[in-house]
XYZ file of C-alpha atoms in Angstrom:
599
model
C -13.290 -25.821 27.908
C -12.576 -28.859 25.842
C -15.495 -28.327 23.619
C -13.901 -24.797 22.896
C -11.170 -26.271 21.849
C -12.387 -28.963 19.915
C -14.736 -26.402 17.783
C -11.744 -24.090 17.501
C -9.678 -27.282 15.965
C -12.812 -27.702 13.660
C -13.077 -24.229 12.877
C -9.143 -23.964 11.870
C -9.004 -27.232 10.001
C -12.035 -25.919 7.716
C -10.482 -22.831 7.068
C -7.321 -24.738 6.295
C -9.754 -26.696 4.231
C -10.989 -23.567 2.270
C -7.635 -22.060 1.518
C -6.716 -25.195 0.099
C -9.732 -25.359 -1.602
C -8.877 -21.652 -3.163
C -5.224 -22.509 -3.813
C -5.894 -25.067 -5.790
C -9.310 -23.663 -7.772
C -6.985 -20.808 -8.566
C -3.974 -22.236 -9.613
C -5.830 -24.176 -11.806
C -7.792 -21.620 -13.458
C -4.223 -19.105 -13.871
C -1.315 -21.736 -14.032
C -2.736 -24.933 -15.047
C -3.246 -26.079 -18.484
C -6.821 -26.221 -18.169
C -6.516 -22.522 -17.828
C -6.563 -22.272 -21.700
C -10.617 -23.783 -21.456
C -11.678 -20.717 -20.094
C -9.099 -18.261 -21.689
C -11.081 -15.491 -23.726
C -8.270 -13.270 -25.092
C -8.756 -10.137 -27.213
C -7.291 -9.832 -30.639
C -3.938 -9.173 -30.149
C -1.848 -6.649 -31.883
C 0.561 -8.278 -34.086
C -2.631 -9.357 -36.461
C -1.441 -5.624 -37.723
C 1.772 -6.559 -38.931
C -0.401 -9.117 -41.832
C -0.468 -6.993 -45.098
C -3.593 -6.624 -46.867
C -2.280 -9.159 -49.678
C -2.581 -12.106 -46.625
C -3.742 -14.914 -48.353
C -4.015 -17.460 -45.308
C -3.153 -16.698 -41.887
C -2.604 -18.251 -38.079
C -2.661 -16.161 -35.249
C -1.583 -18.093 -31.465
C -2.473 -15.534 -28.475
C -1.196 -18.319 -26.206
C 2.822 -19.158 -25.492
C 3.638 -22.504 -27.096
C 5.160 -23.855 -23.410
C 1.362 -23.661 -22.569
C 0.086 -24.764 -25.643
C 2.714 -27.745 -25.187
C 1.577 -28.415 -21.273
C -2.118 -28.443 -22.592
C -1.392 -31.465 -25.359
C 0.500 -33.498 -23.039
C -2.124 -33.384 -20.199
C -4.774 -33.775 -22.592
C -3.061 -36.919 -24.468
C -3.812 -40.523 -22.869
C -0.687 -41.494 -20.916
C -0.160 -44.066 -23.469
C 0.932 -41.871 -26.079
C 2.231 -38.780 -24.217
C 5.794 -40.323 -24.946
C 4.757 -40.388 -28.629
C 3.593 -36.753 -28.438
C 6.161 -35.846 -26.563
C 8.706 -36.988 -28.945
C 6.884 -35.258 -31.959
C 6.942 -31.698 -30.418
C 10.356 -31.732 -30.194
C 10.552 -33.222 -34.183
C 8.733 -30.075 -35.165
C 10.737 -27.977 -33.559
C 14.258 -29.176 -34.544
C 16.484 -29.593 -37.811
C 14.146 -32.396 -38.724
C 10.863 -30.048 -38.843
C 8.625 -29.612 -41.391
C 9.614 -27.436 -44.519
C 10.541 -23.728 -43.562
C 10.977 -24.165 -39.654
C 13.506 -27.098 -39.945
C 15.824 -25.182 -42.714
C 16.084 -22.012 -40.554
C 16.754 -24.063 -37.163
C 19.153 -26.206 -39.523
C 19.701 -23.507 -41.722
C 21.339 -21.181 -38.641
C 22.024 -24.546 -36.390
C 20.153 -23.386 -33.896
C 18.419 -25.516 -30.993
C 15.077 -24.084 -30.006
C 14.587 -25.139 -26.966
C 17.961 -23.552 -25.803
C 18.322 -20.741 -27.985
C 14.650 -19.670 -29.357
C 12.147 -20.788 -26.652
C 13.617 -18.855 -23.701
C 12.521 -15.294 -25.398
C 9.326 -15.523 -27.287
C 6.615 -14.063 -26.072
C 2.726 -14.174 -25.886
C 1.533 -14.098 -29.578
C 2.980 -15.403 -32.788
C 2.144 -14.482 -36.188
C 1.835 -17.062 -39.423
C 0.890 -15.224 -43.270
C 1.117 -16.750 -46.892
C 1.514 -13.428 -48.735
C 1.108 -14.040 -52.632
C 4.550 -14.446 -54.723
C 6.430 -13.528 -51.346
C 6.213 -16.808 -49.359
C 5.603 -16.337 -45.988
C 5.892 -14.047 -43.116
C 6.504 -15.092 -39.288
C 5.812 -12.632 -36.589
C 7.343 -13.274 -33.192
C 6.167 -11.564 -29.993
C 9.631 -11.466 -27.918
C 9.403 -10.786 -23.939
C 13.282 -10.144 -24.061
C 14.409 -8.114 -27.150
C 18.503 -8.290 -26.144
C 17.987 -12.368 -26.119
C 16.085 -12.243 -29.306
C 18.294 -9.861 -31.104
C 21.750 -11.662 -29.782
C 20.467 -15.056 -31.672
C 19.805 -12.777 -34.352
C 23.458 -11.349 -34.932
C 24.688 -15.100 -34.072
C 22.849 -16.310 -36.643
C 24.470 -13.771 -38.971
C 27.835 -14.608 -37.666
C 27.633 -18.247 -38.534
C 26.455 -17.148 -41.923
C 29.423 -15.472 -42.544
C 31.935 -17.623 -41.147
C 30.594 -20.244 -43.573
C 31.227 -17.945 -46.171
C 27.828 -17.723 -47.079
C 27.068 -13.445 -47.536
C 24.658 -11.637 -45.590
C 23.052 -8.513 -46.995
C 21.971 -5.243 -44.356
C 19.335 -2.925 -45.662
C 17.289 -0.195 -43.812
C 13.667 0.228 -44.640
C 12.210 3.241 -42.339
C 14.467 2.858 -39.542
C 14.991 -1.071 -39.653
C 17.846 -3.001 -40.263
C 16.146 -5.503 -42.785
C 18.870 -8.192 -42.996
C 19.116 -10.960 -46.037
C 21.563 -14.694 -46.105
C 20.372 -17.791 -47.927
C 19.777 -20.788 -45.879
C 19.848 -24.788 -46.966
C 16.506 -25.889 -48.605
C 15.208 -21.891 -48.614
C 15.631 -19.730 -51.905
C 15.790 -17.127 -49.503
C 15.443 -15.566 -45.780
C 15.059 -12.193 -44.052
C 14.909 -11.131 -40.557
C 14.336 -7.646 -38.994
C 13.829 -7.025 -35.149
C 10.575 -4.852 -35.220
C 10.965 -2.019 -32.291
C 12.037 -3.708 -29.246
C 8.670 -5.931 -29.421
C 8.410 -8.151 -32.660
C 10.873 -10.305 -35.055
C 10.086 -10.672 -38.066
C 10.721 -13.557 -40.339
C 10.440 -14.172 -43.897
C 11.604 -15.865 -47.000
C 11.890 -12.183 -49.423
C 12.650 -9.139 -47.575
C 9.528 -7.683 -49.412
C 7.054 -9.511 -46.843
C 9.373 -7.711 -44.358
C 8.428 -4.441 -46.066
C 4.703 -4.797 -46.517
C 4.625 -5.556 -42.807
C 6.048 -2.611 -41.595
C 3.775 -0.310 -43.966
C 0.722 -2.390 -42.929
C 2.124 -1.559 -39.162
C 2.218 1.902 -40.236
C -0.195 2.386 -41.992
C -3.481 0.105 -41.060
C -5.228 1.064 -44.201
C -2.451 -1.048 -46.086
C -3.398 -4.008 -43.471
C -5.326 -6.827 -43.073
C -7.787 -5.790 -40.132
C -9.037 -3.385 -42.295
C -9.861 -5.422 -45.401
C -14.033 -6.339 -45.453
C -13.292 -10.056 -45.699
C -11.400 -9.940 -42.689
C -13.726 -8.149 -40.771
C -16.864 -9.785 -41.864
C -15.720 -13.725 -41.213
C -13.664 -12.408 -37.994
C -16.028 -10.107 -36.067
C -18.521 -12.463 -35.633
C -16.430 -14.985 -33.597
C -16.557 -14.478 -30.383
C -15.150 -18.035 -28.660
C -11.548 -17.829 -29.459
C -9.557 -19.641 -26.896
C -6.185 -19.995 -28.215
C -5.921 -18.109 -31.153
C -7.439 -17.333 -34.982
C -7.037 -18.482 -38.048
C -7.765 -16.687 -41.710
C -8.016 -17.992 -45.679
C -9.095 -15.517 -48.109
C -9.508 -17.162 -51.693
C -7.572 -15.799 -54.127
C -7.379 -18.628 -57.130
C -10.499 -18.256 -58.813
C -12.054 -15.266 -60.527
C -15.389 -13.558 -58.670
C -19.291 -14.205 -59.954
C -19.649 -11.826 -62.749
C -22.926 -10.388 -62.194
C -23.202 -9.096 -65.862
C -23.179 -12.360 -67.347
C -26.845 -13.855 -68.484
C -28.293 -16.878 -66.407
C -26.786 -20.199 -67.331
C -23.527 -18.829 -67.743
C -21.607 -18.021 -64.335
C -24.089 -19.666 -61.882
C -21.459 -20.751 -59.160
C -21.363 -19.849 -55.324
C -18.119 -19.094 -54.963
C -16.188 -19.268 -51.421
C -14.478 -15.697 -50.503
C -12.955 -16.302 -46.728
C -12.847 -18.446 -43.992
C -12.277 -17.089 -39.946
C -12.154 -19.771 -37.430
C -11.416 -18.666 -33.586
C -9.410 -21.426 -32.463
C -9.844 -23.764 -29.032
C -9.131 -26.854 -27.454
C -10.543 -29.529 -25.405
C -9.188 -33.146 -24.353
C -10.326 -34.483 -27.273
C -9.066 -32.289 -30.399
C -9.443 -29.073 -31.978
C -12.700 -26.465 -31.348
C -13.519 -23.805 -33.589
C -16.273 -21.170 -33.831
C -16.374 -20.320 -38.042
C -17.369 -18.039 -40.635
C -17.786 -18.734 -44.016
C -18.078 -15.897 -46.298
C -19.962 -16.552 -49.953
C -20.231 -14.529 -52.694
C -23.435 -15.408 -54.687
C -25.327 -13.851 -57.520
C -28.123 -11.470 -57.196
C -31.334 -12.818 -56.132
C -29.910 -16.326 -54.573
C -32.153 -17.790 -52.574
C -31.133 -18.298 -49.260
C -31.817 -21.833 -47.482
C -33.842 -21.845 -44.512
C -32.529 -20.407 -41.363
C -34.312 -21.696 -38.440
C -32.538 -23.915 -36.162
C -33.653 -27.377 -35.246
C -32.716 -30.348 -33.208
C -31.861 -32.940 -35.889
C -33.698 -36.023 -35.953
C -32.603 -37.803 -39.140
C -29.906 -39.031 -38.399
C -31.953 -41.808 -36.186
C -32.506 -43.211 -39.715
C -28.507 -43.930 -40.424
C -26.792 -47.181 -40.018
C -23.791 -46.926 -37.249
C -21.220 -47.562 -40.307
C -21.626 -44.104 -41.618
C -18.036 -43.025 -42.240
C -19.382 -39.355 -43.750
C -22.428 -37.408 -43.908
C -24.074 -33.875 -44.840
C -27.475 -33.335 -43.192
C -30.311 -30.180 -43.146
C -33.237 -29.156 -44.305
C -34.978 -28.274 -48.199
C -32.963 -31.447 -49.785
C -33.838 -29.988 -53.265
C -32.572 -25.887 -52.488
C -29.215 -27.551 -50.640
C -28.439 -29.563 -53.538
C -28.671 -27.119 -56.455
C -26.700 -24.609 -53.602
C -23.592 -27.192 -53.161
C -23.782 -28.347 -57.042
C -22.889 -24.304 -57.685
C -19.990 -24.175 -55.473
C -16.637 -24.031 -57.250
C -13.655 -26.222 -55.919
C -11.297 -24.632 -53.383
C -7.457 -24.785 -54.315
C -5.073 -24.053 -51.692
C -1.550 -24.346 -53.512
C 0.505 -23.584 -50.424
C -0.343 -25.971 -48.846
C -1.185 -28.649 -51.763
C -4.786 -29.195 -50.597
C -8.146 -29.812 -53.132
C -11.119 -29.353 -51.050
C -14.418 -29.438 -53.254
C -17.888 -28.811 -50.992
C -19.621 -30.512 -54.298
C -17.857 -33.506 -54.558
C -20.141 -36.161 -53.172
C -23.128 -34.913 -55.702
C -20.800 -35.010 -58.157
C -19.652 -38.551 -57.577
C -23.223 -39.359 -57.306
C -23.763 -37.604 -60.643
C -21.120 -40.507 -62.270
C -22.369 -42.970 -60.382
C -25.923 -42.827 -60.926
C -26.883 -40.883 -64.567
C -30.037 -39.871 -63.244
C -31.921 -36.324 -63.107
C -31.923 -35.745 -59.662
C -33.434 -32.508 -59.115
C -36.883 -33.254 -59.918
C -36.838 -36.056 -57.329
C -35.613 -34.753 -54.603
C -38.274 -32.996 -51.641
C -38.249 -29.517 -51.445
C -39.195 -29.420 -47.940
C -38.204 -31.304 -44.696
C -35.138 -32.796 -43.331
C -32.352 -35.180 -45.098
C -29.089 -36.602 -44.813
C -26.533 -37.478 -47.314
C -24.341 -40.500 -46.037
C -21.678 -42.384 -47.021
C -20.640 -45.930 -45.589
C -17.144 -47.276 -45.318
C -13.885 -46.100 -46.564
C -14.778 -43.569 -49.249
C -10.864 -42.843 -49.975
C -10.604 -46.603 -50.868
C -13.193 -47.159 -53.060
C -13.808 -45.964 -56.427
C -17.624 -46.165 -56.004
C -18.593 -46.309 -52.120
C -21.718 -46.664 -50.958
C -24.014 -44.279 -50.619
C -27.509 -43.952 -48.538
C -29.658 -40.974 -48.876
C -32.637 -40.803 -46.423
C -35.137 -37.766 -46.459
C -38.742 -36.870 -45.057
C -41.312 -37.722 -47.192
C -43.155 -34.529 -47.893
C -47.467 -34.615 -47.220
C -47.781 -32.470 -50.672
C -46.278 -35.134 -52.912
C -48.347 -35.223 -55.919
C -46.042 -37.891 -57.653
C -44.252 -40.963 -56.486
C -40.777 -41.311 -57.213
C -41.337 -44.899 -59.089
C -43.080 -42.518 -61.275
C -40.464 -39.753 -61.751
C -38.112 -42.026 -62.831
C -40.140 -44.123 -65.456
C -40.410 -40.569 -66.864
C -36.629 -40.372 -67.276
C -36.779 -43.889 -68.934
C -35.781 -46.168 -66.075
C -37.203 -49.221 -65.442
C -38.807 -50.175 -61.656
C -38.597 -53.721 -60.687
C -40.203 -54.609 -56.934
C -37.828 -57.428 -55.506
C -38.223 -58.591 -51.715
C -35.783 -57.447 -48.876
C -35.855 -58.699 -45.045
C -38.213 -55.607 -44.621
C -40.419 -56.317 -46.791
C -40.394 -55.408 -50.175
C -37.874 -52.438 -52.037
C -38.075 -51.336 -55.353
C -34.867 -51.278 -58.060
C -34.214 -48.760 -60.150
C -32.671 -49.854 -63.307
C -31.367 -48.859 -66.740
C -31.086 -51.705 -69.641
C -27.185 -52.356 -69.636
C -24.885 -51.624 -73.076
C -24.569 -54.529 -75.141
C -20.741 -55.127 -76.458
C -19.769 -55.912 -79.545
C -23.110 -54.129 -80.661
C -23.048 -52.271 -83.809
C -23.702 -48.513 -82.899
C -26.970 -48.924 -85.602
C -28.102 -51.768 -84.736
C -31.677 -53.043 -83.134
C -29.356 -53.993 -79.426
C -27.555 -50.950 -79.636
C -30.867 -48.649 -80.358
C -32.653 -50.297 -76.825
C -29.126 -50.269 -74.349
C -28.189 -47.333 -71.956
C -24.942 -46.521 -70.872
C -24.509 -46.905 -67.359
C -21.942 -47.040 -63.955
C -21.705 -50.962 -63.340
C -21.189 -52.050 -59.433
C -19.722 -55.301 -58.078
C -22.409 -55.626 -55.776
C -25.661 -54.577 -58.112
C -28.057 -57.559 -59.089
C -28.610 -58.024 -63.199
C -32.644 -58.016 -63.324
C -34.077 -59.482 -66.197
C -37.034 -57.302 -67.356
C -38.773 -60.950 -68.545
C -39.298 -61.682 -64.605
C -42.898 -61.510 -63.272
C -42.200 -59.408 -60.431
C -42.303 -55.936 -62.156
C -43.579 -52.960 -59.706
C -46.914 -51.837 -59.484
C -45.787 -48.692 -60.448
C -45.113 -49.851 -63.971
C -48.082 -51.813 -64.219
C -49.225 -49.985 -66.899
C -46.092 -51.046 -69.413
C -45.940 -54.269 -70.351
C -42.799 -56.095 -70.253
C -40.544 -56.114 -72.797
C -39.546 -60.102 -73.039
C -43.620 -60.858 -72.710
C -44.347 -58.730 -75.498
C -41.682 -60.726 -78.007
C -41.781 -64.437 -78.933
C -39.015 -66.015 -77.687
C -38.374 -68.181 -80.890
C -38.920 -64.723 -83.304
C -35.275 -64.797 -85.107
C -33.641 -62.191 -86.594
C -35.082 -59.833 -83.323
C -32.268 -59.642 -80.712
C -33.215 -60.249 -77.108
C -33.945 -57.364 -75.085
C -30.624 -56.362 -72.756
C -30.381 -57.035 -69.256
C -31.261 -54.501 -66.212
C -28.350 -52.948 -63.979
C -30.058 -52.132 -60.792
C -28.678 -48.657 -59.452
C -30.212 -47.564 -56.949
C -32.728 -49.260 -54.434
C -35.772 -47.454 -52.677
C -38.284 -48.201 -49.788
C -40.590 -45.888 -47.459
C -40.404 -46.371 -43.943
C -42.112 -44.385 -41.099
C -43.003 -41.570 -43.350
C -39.137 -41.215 -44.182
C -37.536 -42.367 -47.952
C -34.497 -44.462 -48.136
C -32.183 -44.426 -51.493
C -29.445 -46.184 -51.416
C -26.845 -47.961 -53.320
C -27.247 -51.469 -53.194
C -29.556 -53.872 -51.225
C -27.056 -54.439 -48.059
C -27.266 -50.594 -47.913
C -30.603 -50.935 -47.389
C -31.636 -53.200 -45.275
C -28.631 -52.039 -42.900
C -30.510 -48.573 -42.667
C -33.631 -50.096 -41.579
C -31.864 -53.353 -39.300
C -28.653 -51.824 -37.751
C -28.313 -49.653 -34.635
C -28.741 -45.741 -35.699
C -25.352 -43.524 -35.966
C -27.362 -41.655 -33.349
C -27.020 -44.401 -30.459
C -23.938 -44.860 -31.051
C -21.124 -43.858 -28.386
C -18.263 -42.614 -30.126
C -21.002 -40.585 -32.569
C -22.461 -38.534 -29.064
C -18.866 -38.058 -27.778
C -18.030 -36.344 -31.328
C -20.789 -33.958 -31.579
C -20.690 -33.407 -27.275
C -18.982 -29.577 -28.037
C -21.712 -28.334 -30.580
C -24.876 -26.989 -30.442
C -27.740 -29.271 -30.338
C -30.012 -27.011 -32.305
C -28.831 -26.658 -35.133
C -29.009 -26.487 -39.192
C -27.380 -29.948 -40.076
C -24.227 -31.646 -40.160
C -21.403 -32.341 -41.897
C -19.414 -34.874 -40.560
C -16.493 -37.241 -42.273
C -12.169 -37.952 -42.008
C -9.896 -35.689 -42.508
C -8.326 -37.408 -45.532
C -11.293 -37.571 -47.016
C -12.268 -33.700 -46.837
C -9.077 -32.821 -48.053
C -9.014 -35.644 -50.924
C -5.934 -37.511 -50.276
C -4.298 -40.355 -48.274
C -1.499 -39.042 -46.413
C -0.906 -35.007 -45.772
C 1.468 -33.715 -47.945
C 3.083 -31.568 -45.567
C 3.227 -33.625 -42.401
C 4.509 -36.957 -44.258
C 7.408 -36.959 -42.291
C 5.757 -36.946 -39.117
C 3.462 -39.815 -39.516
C 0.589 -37.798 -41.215
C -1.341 -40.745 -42.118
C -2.533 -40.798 -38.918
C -4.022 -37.672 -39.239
C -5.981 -38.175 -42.178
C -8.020 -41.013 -39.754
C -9.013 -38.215 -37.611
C -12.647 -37.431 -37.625
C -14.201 -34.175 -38.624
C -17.701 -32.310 -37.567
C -19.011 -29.346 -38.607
C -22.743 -27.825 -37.698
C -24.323 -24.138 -38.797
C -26.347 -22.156 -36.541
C -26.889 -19.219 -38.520
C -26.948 -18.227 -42.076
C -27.056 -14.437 -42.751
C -27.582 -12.426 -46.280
C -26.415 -8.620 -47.500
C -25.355 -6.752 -49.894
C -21.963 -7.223 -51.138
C -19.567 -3.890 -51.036
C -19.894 -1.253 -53.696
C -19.507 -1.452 -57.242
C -20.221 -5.658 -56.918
C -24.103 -6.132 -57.653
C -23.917 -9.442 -55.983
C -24.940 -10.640 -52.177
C -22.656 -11.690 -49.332
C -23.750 -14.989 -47.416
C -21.792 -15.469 -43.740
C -22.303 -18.825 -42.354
C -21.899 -19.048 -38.640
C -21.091 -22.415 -37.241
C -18.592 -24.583 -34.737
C -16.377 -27.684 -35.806
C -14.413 -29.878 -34.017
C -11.373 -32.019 -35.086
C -11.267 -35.030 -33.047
C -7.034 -35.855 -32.446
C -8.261 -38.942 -29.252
């Protein structure tokens, strides 16, 4: 009898146990914020209120009280004040730019007066010479529309006027606000608000409503960067460029060779550390193009970086990547005040180092690109390039660049010996006909490159063949000046069947001494959410990517910090077709995954 009881009292305390155990598993998979990990929501309907014209825009299919419960749970405890305290910045008076002048604008307290009726989804669109267009999802259209007409009232009573029009059925109505040239509103049905600074953006969205042809769904750049994502956790983002003119196909070769950038689609998520995206990249290139290789691989190179990379760009065919990025056009995204240029590190490069690079580079095998330190803070910063030597090398690369008139001087290195690549450095106060001024080259000087002096004895093998210079002149001859000094550029070693360029010595020898970027802790945490196969990296701050210090639009709210953040990017898949009809050109999608590291 007692051992009935006893295994009853077991049996009821382990289904106790289990219910528990349920309770909790569920609540934390509906009502949690971890709940937005797994969320996997559909496209949601207000994307069809974005006109056609949508240059850039954010779609949220998550409330903000959840996106707000997610960002405090995921922020150390530490800072969760901090955060906590910036949230409700944002949303206030003191916000950034056109949120703070309507809430200060209308004196309205979000929290109180806005939060309690929006709904699931929200809607953010830069429409071209219109400003931009808000879409709100509202879960109680009386609430939404009373804060509407007290919003009006206020208007009027400061004796500011307030304009009604009706566009198809709907009130469209107009007031100035502080710090706006202008602001509409319109309650859409008894589902959407609609916000704007012209009543026109108003308009296009209910014809694009209307009518989906006049939309943005049904525009091929949407469709083409957006379809493919299929990982979207919280939301979706969209930039179509419209600031440059498209790849003329008629034009000869030589004359309009440039990849240019059409759209971007990123399906939005988050994890405890930062921002997850799924993206496609859309290019427009000329006909015939030749697309990069497209087979994924687990990365090895990066084994052969020093742990003080601060940015990178890794792959595979150094030579077919390099003339690719050198075609891409700079990206200009004026609402916003951003410069992003793909092309800007071989372009740096290019000033740095006035060498022909092409020829040098190995057509085949994997590379990275790195740079080490703070690359907004110096003028020149270092830079180490590291890349498989290839088995079918006919040439060394000593050789190559005694062909472009450089000189090759072997000096010693902890590793054993490196070779320097030098040109003879510019003479001043040198007559522009004179013997000195006939023999110097122009080059970039750096702080940290040795002056070689072409006289010394320890001139490379692979310029055996040339005699030096200083040996080949008396040194009491007069009336012949002395030959010019040598600015060493770039340095060069073989290791392990890999080749190591860099820019200086200390570069150098910290490739081949210090711990590799891929040991290193805070490097495995950052690439943990992608894929481990893979077609390279790219990998650097966000203040460098976008090119400046401090983010022009979040100054007030501390954006330095921001710019600190870390960046990674990876492609899996690279895809090539025909570009719609009349265009003669091709259509590249890149498929890849970044994530935006905030802790």
């Amino acid at each position: 009898m007692g051992q009935r009881r006893l295994l009853r009292g077991i049996l009821i305390g382990l289904g106790l146990l289990v219910a528990m155990t349920v309770w909790v598993v569920t609540w934390l998979l509906t009502q949690s914020p971890v709940a937005l990990l797994l969320a996997h929501p559909d496209l949601p309907p207000i994307v069809g209120l974005a006109p056609r014209s949508t240059e850039a825009m954010l779609v949220l299919a998550t409330p903000l009280e959840d996106l707000q419960a997610f960002l405090q749970a995921a922020t150390p405890p530490a800072k969760r004040r901090a955060t906590r305290q910036r949230w409700r910045e944002f949303f206030s008076p003191q916000g950034p730019a056109w949120l703070g002048s309507i809430l200060a604008g209308g004196s309205l307290d979000f929290e109180r007066e806005v939060r309690p009726w929006l709904g699931q989804s929200t809607l953010l669109a830069q429409l071209p010479q219109l400003g931009t267009l808000v879409a709100l999802e509202t879960r109680n259209p009386a609430a939404a529309q009373f804060e509407l007409n007290l919003l009006w009232e206020r208007q009027s009573l400061a004796g500011i006027p307030v304009q009604v029009q009706t566009y198809k059925g709907i009130q469209v109505v107009s007031s100035p606000l502080p710090r706006l040239d202008g602001f509409s509103a319109a309650m859409f049905g008894e589902r959407y608000v609609l916000l704007a600074e012209q009543a026109a953006a108003i308009r296009q969205a209910i014809d694009a409503w209307q009518l989906p042809q006049l939309s943005l769904v049904t525009q091929p750049q949407f469709q083409q960067v957006i379809e493919p994502l299929q990982e979207a956790h919280v939301g979706w983002a969209f930039w179509r460029n419209g600031g440059s003119p498209a790849v003329n196909p008629a034009l000869p070769d030589g004359e309009d060779q440039a990849l240019r950038l059409e759209a971007v689609g990123l399906a939005l998520g988050l994890n405890f550390q930062g921002l997850v995206a799924q993206s496609a990249a859309l290019w427009h290139a000329r006909p015939g193009f030749s697309l990069p290789s497209t087979e994924a691989f687990r990365p090895q190179i990066l084994k052969h970086l020093p742990d003080e990379t601060s940015a990178l760009i890794s792959g595979q065919n150094l030579a077919q990547v390099w003339s690719s990025l050198g075609q891409i056009q700079p990206l200009s995204i004026g609402s916003l005040g951003l410069q992003v240029d793909p092309g800007q590190w071989l372009s740096t490069l290019a000033t740095q180092v006035d060498l022909e690079w092409q020829p040098l580079l190995p057509k085949r095998g994997e590379f990275a690109l790195a740079r080490l330190g703070s690359p907004t803070e110096e003028a020149d910063p270092s830079w180490l390039l590291v890349s498989e030597i290839p088995a079918e090398s006919s040439t060394t690369l000593e050789e190559a660049v005694q062909a472009q008139g450089w000189q090759v001087v072997s000096i010693p290195m902890a590793q054993g010996t490196a070779t320097a690549w030098a040109k003879p450095v510019k003479q001043e106060g040198a007559e522009p006909d004179s013997p000195a001024a006939s023999q110097s080259t122009q080059s970039t000087y750096r702080s940290e490159a040795p002056i070689l002096a072409i006289s010394e004895p320890e001139v490379s093998a692979f310029s055996a063949g040339q005699s030096p210079l200083a040996e080949a002149i008396p040194d009491n001859l007069e009336g012949i000046p002395e030959p010019p000094p040598l600015l060493a550029q770039v340095y060069h070693v073989d290791r392990n069947g890999y080749c190591y360029l860099a820019s200086s010595l200390a570069v150098l020898e910290a490739a081949l001494q210090d711990p590799p970027l891929s040991a290193e802790r805070s490097w495995r945490k950052l690439v943990s959410p992608l894929p481990h196969r893979n077609l390279g990296y790219g990998y650097t701050s966000l203040g460098s990517l976008l090119g400046f210090a401090e983010l022009p639009f979040l100054k007030e709210f501390k954006g330095a910090r921001l710019t600190s953040t870390r960046v990674v990017f990876t492609t899996t898949a690279l895809t090539a077709a025909a570009a719609p009809y009349p265009d003669q050109g091709g259509w590249i999608t890149q498929v890849g995954k970044l994530f935006w590291q905030w802790y």
